[in-house]
XYZ file of C-alpha atoms in Angstrom:
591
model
C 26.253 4.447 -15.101
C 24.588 6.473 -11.449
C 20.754 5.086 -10.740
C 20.155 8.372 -10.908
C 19.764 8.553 -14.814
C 17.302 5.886 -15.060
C 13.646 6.741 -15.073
C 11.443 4.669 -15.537
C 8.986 5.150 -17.501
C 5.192 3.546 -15.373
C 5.515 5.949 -12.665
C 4.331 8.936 -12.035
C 5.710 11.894 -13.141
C 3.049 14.653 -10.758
C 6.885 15.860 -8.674
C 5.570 13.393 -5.393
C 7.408 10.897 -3.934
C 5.528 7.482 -4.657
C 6.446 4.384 -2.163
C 6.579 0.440 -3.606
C 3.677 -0.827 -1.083
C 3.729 -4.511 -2.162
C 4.488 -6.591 -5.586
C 1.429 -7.951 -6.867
C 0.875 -10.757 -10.018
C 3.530 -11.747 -12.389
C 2.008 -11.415 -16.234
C 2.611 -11.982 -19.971
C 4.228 -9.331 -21.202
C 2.747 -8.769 -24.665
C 5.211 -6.655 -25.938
C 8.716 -8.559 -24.855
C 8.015 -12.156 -25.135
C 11.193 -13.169 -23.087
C 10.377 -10.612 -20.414
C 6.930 -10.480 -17.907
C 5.623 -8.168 -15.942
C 5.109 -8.036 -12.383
C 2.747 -5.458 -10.879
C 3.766 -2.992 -8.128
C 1.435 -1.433 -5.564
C 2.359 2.419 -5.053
C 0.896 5.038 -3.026
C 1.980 8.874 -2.992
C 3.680 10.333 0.280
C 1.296 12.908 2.654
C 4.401 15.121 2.780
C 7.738 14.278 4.176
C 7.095 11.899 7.174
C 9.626 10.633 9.598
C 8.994 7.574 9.196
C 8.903 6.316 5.618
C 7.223 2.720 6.638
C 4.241 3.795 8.040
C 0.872 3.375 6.889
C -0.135 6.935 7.440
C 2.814 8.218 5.191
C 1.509 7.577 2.682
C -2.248 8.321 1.383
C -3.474 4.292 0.524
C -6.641 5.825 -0.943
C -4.888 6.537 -3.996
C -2.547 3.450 -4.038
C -2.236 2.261 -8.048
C -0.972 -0.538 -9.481
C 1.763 -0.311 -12.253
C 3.701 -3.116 -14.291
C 7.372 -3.076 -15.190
C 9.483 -5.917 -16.709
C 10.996 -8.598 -14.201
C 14.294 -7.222 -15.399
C 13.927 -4.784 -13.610
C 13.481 -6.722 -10.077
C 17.101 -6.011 -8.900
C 16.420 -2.222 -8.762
C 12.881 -2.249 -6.925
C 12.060 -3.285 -3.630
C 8.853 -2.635 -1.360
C 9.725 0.634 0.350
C 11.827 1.760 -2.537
C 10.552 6.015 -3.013
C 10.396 7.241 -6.404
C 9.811 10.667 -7.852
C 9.227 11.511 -11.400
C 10.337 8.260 -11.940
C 13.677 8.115 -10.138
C 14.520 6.374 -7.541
C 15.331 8.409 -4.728
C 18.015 7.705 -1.975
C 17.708 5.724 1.094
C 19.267 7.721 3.384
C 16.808 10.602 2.689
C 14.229 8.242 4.143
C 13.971 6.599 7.659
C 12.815 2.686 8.277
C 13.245 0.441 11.246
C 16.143 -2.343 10.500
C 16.490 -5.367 12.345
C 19.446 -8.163 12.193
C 18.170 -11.361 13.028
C 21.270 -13.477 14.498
C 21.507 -17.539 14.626
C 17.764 -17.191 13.190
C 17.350 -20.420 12.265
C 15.925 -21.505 8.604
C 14.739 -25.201 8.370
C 11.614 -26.952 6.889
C 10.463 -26.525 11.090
C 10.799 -23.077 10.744
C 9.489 -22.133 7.302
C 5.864 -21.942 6.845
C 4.153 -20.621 3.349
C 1.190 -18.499 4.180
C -1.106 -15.923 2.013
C -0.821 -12.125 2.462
C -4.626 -12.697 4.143
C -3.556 -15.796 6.459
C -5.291 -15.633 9.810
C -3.712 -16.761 13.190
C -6.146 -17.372 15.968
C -8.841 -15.333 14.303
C -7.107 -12.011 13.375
C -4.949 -11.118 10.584
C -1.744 -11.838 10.143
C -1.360 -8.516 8.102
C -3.654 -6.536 9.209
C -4.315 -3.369 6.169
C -3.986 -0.792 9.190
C -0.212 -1.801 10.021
C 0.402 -1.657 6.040
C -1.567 -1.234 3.209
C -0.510 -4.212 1.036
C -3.747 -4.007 -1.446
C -7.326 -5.035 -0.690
C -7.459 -5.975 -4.469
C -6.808 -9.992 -5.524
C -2.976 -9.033 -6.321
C -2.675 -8.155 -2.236
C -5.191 -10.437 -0.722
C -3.764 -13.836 -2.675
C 0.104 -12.445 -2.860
C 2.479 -14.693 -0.936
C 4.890 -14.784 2.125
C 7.290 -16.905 3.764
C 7.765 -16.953 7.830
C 10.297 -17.890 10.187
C 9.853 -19.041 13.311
C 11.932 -16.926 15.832
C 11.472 -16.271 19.726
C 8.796 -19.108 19.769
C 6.331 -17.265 17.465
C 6.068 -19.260 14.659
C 5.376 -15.784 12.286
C 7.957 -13.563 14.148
C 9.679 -12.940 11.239
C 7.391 -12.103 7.686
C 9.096 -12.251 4.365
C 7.245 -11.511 1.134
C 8.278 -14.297 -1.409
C 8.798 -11.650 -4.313
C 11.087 -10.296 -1.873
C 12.925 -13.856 -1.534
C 13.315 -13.704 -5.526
C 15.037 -10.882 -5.681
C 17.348 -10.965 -3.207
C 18.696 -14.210 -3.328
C 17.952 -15.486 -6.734
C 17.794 -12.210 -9.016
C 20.948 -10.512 -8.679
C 21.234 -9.137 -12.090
C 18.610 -9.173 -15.095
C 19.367 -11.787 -16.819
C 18.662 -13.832 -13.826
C 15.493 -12.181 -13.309
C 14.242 -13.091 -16.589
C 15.216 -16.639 -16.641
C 13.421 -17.558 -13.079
C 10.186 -15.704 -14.081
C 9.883 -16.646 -17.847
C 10.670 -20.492 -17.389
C 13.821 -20.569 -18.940
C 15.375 -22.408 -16.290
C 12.234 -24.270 -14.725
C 12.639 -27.650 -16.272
C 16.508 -27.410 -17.106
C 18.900 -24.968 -15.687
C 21.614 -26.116 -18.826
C 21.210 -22.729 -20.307
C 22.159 -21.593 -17.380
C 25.476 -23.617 -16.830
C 26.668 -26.869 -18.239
C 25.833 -29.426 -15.052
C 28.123 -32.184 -16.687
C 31.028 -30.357 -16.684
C 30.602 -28.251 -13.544
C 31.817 -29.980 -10.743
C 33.080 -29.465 -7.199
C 36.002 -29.907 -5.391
C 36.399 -31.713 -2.055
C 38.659 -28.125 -0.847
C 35.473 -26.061 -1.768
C 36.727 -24.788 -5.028
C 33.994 -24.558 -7.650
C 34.462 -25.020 -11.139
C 31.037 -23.822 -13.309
C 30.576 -23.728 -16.858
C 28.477 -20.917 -17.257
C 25.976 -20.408 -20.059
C 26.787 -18.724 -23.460
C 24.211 -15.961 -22.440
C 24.878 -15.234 -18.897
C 27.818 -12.453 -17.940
C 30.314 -13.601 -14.834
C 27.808 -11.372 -12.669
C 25.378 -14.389 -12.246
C 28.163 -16.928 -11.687
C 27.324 -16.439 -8.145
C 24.271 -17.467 -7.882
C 24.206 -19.599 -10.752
C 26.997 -22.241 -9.289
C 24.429 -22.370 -5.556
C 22.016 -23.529 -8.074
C 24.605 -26.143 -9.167
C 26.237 -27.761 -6.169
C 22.937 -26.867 -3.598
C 19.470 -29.088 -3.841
C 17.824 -26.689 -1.946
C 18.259 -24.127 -3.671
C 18.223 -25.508 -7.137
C 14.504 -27.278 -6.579
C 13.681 -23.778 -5.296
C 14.807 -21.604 -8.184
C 13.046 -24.147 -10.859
C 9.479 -24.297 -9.113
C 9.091 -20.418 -8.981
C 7.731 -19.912 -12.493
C 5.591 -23.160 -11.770
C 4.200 -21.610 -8.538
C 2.859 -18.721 -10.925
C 1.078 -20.992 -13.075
C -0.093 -22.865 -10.465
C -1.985 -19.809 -8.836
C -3.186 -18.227 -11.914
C -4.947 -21.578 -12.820
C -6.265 -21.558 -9.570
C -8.405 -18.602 -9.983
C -6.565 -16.555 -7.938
C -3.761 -13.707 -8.754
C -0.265 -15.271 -10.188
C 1.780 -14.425 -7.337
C 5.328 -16.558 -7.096
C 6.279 -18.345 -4.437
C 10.023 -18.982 -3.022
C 11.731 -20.026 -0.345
C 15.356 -19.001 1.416
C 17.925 -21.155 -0.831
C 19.614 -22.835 2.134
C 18.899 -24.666 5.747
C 20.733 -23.570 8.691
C 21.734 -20.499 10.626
C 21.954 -16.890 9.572
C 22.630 -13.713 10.218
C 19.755 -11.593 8.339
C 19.660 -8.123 7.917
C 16.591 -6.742 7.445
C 14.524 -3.552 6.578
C 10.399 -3.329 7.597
C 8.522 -2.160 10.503
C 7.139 -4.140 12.878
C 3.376 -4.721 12.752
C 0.346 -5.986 15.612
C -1.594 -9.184 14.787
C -3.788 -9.820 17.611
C -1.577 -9.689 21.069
C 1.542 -10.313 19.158
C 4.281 -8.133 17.189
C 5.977 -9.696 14.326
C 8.224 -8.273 12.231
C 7.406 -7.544 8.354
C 10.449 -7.337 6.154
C 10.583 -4.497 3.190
C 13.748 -5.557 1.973
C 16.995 -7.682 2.645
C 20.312 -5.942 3.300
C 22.562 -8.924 3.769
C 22.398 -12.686 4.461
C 25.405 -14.293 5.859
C 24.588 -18.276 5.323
C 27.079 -20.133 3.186
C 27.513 -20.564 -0.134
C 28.123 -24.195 -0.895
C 31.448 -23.315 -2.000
C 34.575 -21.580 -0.738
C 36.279 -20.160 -4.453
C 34.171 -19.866 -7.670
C 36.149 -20.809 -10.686
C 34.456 -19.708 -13.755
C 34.879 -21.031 -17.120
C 32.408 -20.205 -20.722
C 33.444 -21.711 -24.258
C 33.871 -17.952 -25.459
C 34.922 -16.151 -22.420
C 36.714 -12.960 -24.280
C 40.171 -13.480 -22.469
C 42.966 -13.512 -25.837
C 44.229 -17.753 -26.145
C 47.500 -18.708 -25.900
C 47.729 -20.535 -28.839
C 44.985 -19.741 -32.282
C 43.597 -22.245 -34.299
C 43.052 -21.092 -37.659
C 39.892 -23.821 -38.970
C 37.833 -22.390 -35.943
C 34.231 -21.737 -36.748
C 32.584 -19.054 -36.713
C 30.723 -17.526 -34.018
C 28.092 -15.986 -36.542
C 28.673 -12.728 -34.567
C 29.312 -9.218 -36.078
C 29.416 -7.728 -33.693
C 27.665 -4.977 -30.618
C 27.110 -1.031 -31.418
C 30.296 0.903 -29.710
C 29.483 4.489 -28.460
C 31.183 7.368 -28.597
C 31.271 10.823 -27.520
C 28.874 11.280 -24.674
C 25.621 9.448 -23.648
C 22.181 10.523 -22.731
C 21.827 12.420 -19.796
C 18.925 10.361 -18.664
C 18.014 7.130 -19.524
C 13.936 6.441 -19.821
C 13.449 2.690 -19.007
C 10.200 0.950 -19.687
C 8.998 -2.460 -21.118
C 6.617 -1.770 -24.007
C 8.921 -1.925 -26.678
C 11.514 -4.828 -27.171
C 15.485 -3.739 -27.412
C 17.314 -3.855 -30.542
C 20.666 -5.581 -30.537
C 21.792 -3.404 -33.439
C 21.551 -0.786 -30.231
C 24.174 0.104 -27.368
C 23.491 -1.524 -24.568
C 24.299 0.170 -21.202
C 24.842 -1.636 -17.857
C 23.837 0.048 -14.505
C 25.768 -1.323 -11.411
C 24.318 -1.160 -7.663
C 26.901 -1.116 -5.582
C 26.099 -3.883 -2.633
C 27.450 -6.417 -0.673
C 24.509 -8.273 0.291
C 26.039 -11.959 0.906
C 28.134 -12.027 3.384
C 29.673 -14.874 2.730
C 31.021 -13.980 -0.459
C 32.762 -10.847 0.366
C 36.254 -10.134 -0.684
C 36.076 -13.275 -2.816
C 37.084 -12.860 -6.733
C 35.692 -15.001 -9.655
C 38.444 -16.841 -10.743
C 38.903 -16.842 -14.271
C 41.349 -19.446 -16.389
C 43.687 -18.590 -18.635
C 42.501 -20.110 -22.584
C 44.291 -22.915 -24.062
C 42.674 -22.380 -27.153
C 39.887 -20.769 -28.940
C 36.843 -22.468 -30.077
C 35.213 -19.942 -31.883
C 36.709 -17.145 -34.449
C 34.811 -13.979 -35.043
C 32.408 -13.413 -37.791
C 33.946 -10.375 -39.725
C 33.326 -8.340 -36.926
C 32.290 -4.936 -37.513
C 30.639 -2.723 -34.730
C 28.975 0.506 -35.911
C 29.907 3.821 -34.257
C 27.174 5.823 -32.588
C 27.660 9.555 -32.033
C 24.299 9.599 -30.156
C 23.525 6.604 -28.220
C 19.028 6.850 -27.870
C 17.988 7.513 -24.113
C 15.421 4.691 -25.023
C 15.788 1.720 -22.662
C 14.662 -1.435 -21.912
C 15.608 -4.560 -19.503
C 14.270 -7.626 -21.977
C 16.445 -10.090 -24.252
C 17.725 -8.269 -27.458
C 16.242 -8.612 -30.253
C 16.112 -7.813 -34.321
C 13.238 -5.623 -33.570
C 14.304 -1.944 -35.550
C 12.410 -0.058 -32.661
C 15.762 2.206 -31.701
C 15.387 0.882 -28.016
C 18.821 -0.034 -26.702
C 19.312 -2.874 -23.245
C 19.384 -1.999 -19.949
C 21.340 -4.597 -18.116
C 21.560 -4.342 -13.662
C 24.434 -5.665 -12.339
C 25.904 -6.201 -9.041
C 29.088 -4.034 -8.556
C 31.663 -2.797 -6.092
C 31.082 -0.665 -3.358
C 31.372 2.715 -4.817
C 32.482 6.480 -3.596
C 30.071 7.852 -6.081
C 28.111 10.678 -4.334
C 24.931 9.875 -5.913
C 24.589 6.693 -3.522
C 23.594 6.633 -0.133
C 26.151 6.397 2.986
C 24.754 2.850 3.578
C 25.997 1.389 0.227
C 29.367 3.436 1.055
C 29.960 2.015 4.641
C 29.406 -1.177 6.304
C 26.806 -0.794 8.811
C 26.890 -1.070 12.481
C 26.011 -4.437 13.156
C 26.829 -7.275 15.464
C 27.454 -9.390 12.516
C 29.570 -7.167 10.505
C 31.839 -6.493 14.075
C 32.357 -10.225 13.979
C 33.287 -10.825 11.030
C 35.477 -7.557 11.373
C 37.041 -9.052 14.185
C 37.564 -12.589 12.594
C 39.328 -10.640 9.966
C 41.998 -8.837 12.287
C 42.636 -12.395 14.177
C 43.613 -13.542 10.207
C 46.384 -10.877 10.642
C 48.183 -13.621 12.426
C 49.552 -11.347 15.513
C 46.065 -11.311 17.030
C 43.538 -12.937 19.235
C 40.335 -12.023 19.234
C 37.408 -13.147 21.784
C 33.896 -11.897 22.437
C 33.254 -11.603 26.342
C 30.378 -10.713 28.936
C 30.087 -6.644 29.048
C 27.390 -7.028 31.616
C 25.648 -9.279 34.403
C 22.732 -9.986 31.787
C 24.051 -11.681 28.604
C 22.147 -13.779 26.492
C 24.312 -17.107 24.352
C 24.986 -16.829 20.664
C 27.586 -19.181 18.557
C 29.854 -16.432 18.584
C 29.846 -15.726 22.174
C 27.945 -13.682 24.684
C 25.943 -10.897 23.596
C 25.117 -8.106 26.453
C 22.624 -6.447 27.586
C 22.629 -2.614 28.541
C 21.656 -1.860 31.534
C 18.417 -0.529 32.284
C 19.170 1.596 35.850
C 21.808 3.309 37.267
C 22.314 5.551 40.831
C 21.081 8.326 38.602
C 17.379 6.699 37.915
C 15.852 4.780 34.988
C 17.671 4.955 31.596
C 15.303 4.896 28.820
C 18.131 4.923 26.155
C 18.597 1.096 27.014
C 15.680 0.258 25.261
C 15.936 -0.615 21.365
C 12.157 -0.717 20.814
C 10.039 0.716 23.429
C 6.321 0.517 21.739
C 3.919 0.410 25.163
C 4.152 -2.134 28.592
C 3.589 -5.365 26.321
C 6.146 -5.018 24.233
C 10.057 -3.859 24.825
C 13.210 -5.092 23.688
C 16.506 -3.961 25.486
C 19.227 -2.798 23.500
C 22.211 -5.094 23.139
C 26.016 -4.827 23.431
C 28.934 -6.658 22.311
C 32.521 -6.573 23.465
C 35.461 -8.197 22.151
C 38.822 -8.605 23.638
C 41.674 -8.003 21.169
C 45.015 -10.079 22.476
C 47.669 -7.942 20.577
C 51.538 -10.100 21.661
C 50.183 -9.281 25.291
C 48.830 -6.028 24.820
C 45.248 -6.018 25.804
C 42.367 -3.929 24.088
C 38.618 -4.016 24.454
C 36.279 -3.079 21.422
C 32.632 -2.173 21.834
C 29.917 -1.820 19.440
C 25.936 -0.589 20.674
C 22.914 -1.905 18.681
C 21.741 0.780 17.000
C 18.417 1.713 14.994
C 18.627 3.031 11.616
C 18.532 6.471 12.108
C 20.944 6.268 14.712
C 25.147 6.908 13.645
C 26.774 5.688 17.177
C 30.528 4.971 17.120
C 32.499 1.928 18.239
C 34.593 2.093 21.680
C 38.087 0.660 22.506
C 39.327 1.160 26.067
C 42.518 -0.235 27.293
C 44.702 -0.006 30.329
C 47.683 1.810 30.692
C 49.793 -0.757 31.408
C 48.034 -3.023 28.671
C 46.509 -5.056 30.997
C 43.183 -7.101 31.294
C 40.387 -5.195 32.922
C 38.175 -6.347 35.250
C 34.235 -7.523 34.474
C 32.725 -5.465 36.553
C 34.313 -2.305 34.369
C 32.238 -3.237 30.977
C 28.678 -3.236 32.747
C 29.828 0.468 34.132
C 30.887 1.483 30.941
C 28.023 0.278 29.227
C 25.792 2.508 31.940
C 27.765 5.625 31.588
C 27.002 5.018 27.456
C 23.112 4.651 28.245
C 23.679 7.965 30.415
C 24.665 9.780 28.003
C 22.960 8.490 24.752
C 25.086 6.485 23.423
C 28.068 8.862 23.124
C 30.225 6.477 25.093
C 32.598 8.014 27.764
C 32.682 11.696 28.977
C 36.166 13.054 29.639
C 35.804 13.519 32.897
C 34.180 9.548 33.249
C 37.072 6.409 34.025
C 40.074 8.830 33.174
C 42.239 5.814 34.564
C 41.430 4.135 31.333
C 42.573 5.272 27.870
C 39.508 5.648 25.349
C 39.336 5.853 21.483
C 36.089 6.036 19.338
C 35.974 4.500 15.779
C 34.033 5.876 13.475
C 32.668 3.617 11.185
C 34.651 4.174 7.933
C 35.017 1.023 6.150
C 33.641 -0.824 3.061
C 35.011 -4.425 3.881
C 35.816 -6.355 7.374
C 39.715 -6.283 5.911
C 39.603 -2.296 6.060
C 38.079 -2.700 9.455
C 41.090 -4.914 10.272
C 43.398 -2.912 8.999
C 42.233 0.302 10.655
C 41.881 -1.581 14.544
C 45.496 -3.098 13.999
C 46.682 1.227 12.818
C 45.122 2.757 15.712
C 46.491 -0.034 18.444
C 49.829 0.384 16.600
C 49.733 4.561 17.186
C 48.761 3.411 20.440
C 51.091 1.199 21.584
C 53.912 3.626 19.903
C 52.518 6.426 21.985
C 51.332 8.298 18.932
């Protein structure tokens, strides 16, 4: 099913575009006693501004606060536009995005502050940078910071934030970290006796009756990782905790994992005192490891057909879900006042991501049955001509309220139209060209190394990173700067360059850092002859690409050299491989 035919119900329907500010408490919900609410700060847009994360985009005087169920967590993040209830594309909206490489997450590192903390007498969050609330839901909410470039709060995470994108993945997950399902025993979750793991990094998880293969993922880092599991168990306890305290029930979380990441991030950077940090809207991708390599996955009634029956199996007490047919609602109108009825269809919505790196282009492996231990209960699902465009994301339930189940999903990168070019496409980032590259050197035929492009590099664990440089015999090239904000504060824009070894034939890729609203392409040059260039070529390169903007080479600029850009067209580092071993192939055949 598209996002684009859920609506949800608790906001505004007045045809302007509303933004998620901030996430406030997390409540009862009186109507769904499995599901609770958590509140969301909104405020309407003051026309179409061009940048979406600034605090005069939107008008904070009328900011509201609205509650939806916790299922519905996976779909919203702060920044997230909605009109009429929709949820509007990202692409039609710009914010600043930042990848944090090698940041560093540690006990050292992490420090658990409120959404008023003050450093050295001014606020850390200051409500002109971003207007997070000045009720008790904002002042008392929570964050998490990393230290980064020696500032202890470089690097601002809202813990809600945390939830979602590491621990709530799909509904069902959701619910069972906010309602205390899984606080003081995750064995609904998965069976921790028989789970186990393997000294090759293979997995094996026996996942809970109730949970669909979606949350295996997460589920089996809860397993085999301390960190993370201690983590995911004290979050509903955190809300209790503050609510007793008198002040708003805001969660608390940390990052499921110590040790070095890659973290791609979308915010805005904000001024507290002398100092610019960074405040994060929203996660993209993450690429610290999992504590496993392959995920087997194994449930006591898993669907696939046994290979042998056993005919004095009990029953399962099941009769059975609702089967549509014909067609479905046009729109689906999600909400969480009314409980759904399992004697309803349910629908699943999928959002297309790839937000770990780590796990990408791994499959959930999935054992073959040597038996059966349960037998269908006379099963007999009903036929609905008309499925009811009633929705809702809690645990189903005999309820007779003709409100079917909304379940959110992760799914697989998608050529739907209705999503943005940024779930289509990797993006252009330093991490994603690595692991690009580490795919084509898996190809066996290559070798693959990231080199100096310039005189000014700066040391990463995958090799040097360059900088652009920031003069040439033409003057001063403003282009070269990523972030130029006033004298105090600048940050040069970075290059990377890898040298592709193909059986002696040597190329050179490039890739630019790039902000969000900018669509650069990568670079290869080569030699003629196939040769290795000298050093002193990159850092003129890299000045004639500042020259012009970021457009690379000009015909007419280093003809000696053959040129190719690459467009980035891929969903996963193995298409990247594949399409950097075609083109060196046409090129080498003199195609």
């Amino acid at each position: 099913m598209s996002i684009q035919k859920v609506v949800i119900k608790e906001f505004p329907k007045d045809g302007r575009p509303w933004r998620v500010d901030w996430f406030g408490e997390v409540h009862l919900n009186p109507n769904i006693s499995d599901e609770p609410q958590i509140e969301l700060l909104i405020s309407p847009f003051i026309g179409k501004p061009s940048d979406a994360g600034s605090t005069r985009a939107v008008n904070h005087h009328q900011q509201r606060i609205i509650r939806v169920g916790v299922g519905q967590l996976p779909l919203i993040h702060i920044g997230s536009i909605w009109e009429n209830g929709k949820k509007l594309p990202r692409h039609l909206f710009t914010y600043t995005s930042n990848t944090f490489s090698n940041l560093v997450v540690s006990p050292n590192s992490l420090r658990l502050i409120k959404t008023s903390h003050q450093d050295d007498g001014e606020f850390l969050l200051p409500f002109k940078f971003h207007p997070f609330g000045k009720g008790v839901s904002g002042i008392n909410g929570r964050c998490v910071t990393i230290s980064h470039k020696n500032d202890p709060f470089h690097v601002i995470v809202p813990c809600t934030e945390i939830i979602r994108f590491y621990f709530s993945q799909t509904t069902k997950l959701a619910r069972a970290l906010l309602n205390g399902e899984i606080s003081s025993s995750t064995e609904s979750l998965y069976d921790s006796e028989k789970s186990s793991l393997h000294k090759d990094g293979t997995c094996v998880l026996h996942i809970g009756m109730r949970f669909d293969d979606e949350d295996a993922w997460v589920a089996a880092r809860l397993a085999f990782s301390e960190i993370a599991n201690k983590i995911a168990r004290g979050i509903h306890g955190s809300i209790i905790k503050n609510s007793l305290n008198n002040e708003s029930g805001a969660p608390e979380a940390y990052p499921p994992f110590y040790g070095e990441t890659n973290l791609q991030t979308y915010g805005k950077w904000i001024q507290s005192g002398d100092k610019w940090r960074f405040l994060v809207f929203w996660i993209n991708s993450c690429s610290a490891p999992f504590p496993y390599n392959e995920l087997c996955c194994i449930r006591k009634n898993c669907g696939l057909k046994p290979l042998w029956d056993d005919n004095d199996r009990k029953s399962s007490g099941w009769s059975g879900r609702p089967l549509l047919t014909g067609k479905g609602p046009d729109e689906y109108s999600l909400g969480d006042d009314t409980p759904p009825d399992r004697k309803e269809p349910r629908v699943n919505l999928y959002l297309p991501e790839n937000r770990f790196t780590h796990l990408i282009g791994k499959a959930l492996i999935k054992p073959e049955k040597l038996r059966s231990e349960y037998k269908a209960g006379g099963q007999k699902p009903c036929f609905a001509e008309k499925q009811n465009d009633e929705c809702s994301t809690g645990g189903l339930q005999i309820a007779d309220s003709n409100t079917g189940g909304l379940e959110i999903k992760p799914g697989p990168i998608s050529l739907d139209s209705s999503h943005s070019s940024e779930w289509l496409n990797l993006s252009a980032t330093f991490p994603n060209f690595l692991h690009g590259l580490k795919a084509l050197e898996h190809r066996g035929a290559f070798q693959v190394k990231v080199i100096p492009g310039s005189n000014k590099t700066i040391q990463s664990n995958s090799g040097p990173i360059s900088f652009f440089p920031i003069r040439n015999q033409k003057g001063y090239l403003k282009w070269s700067y990523i972030h130029l904000k006033n004298r105090e504060y600048r940050e040069r824009r970075k290059a990377i360059v890898g040298r592709i070894d193909y059986a002696g034939y040597i190329f050179y890729l490039m890739e630019s850092q790039q902000r969000e609203s900018e669509h650069y392409t990568m670079f290869m040059v080569y030699r003629y002859d196939f040769g290795d260039l000298k050093t002193g070529i990159f850092e003129a390169i890299l000045a004639c690409c500042a020259q012009n903007k970021g457009k690379w080479l000009k015909d007419d600029e280093f003809p000696e050299y053959g040129r190719e850009k690459v467009k980035h067209m891929w969903r996963s580092y193995e298409e990247f491989a594949a399409k950097i071993n075609d083109i060196i192939n046409r090129i080498i055949g003199g195609q």
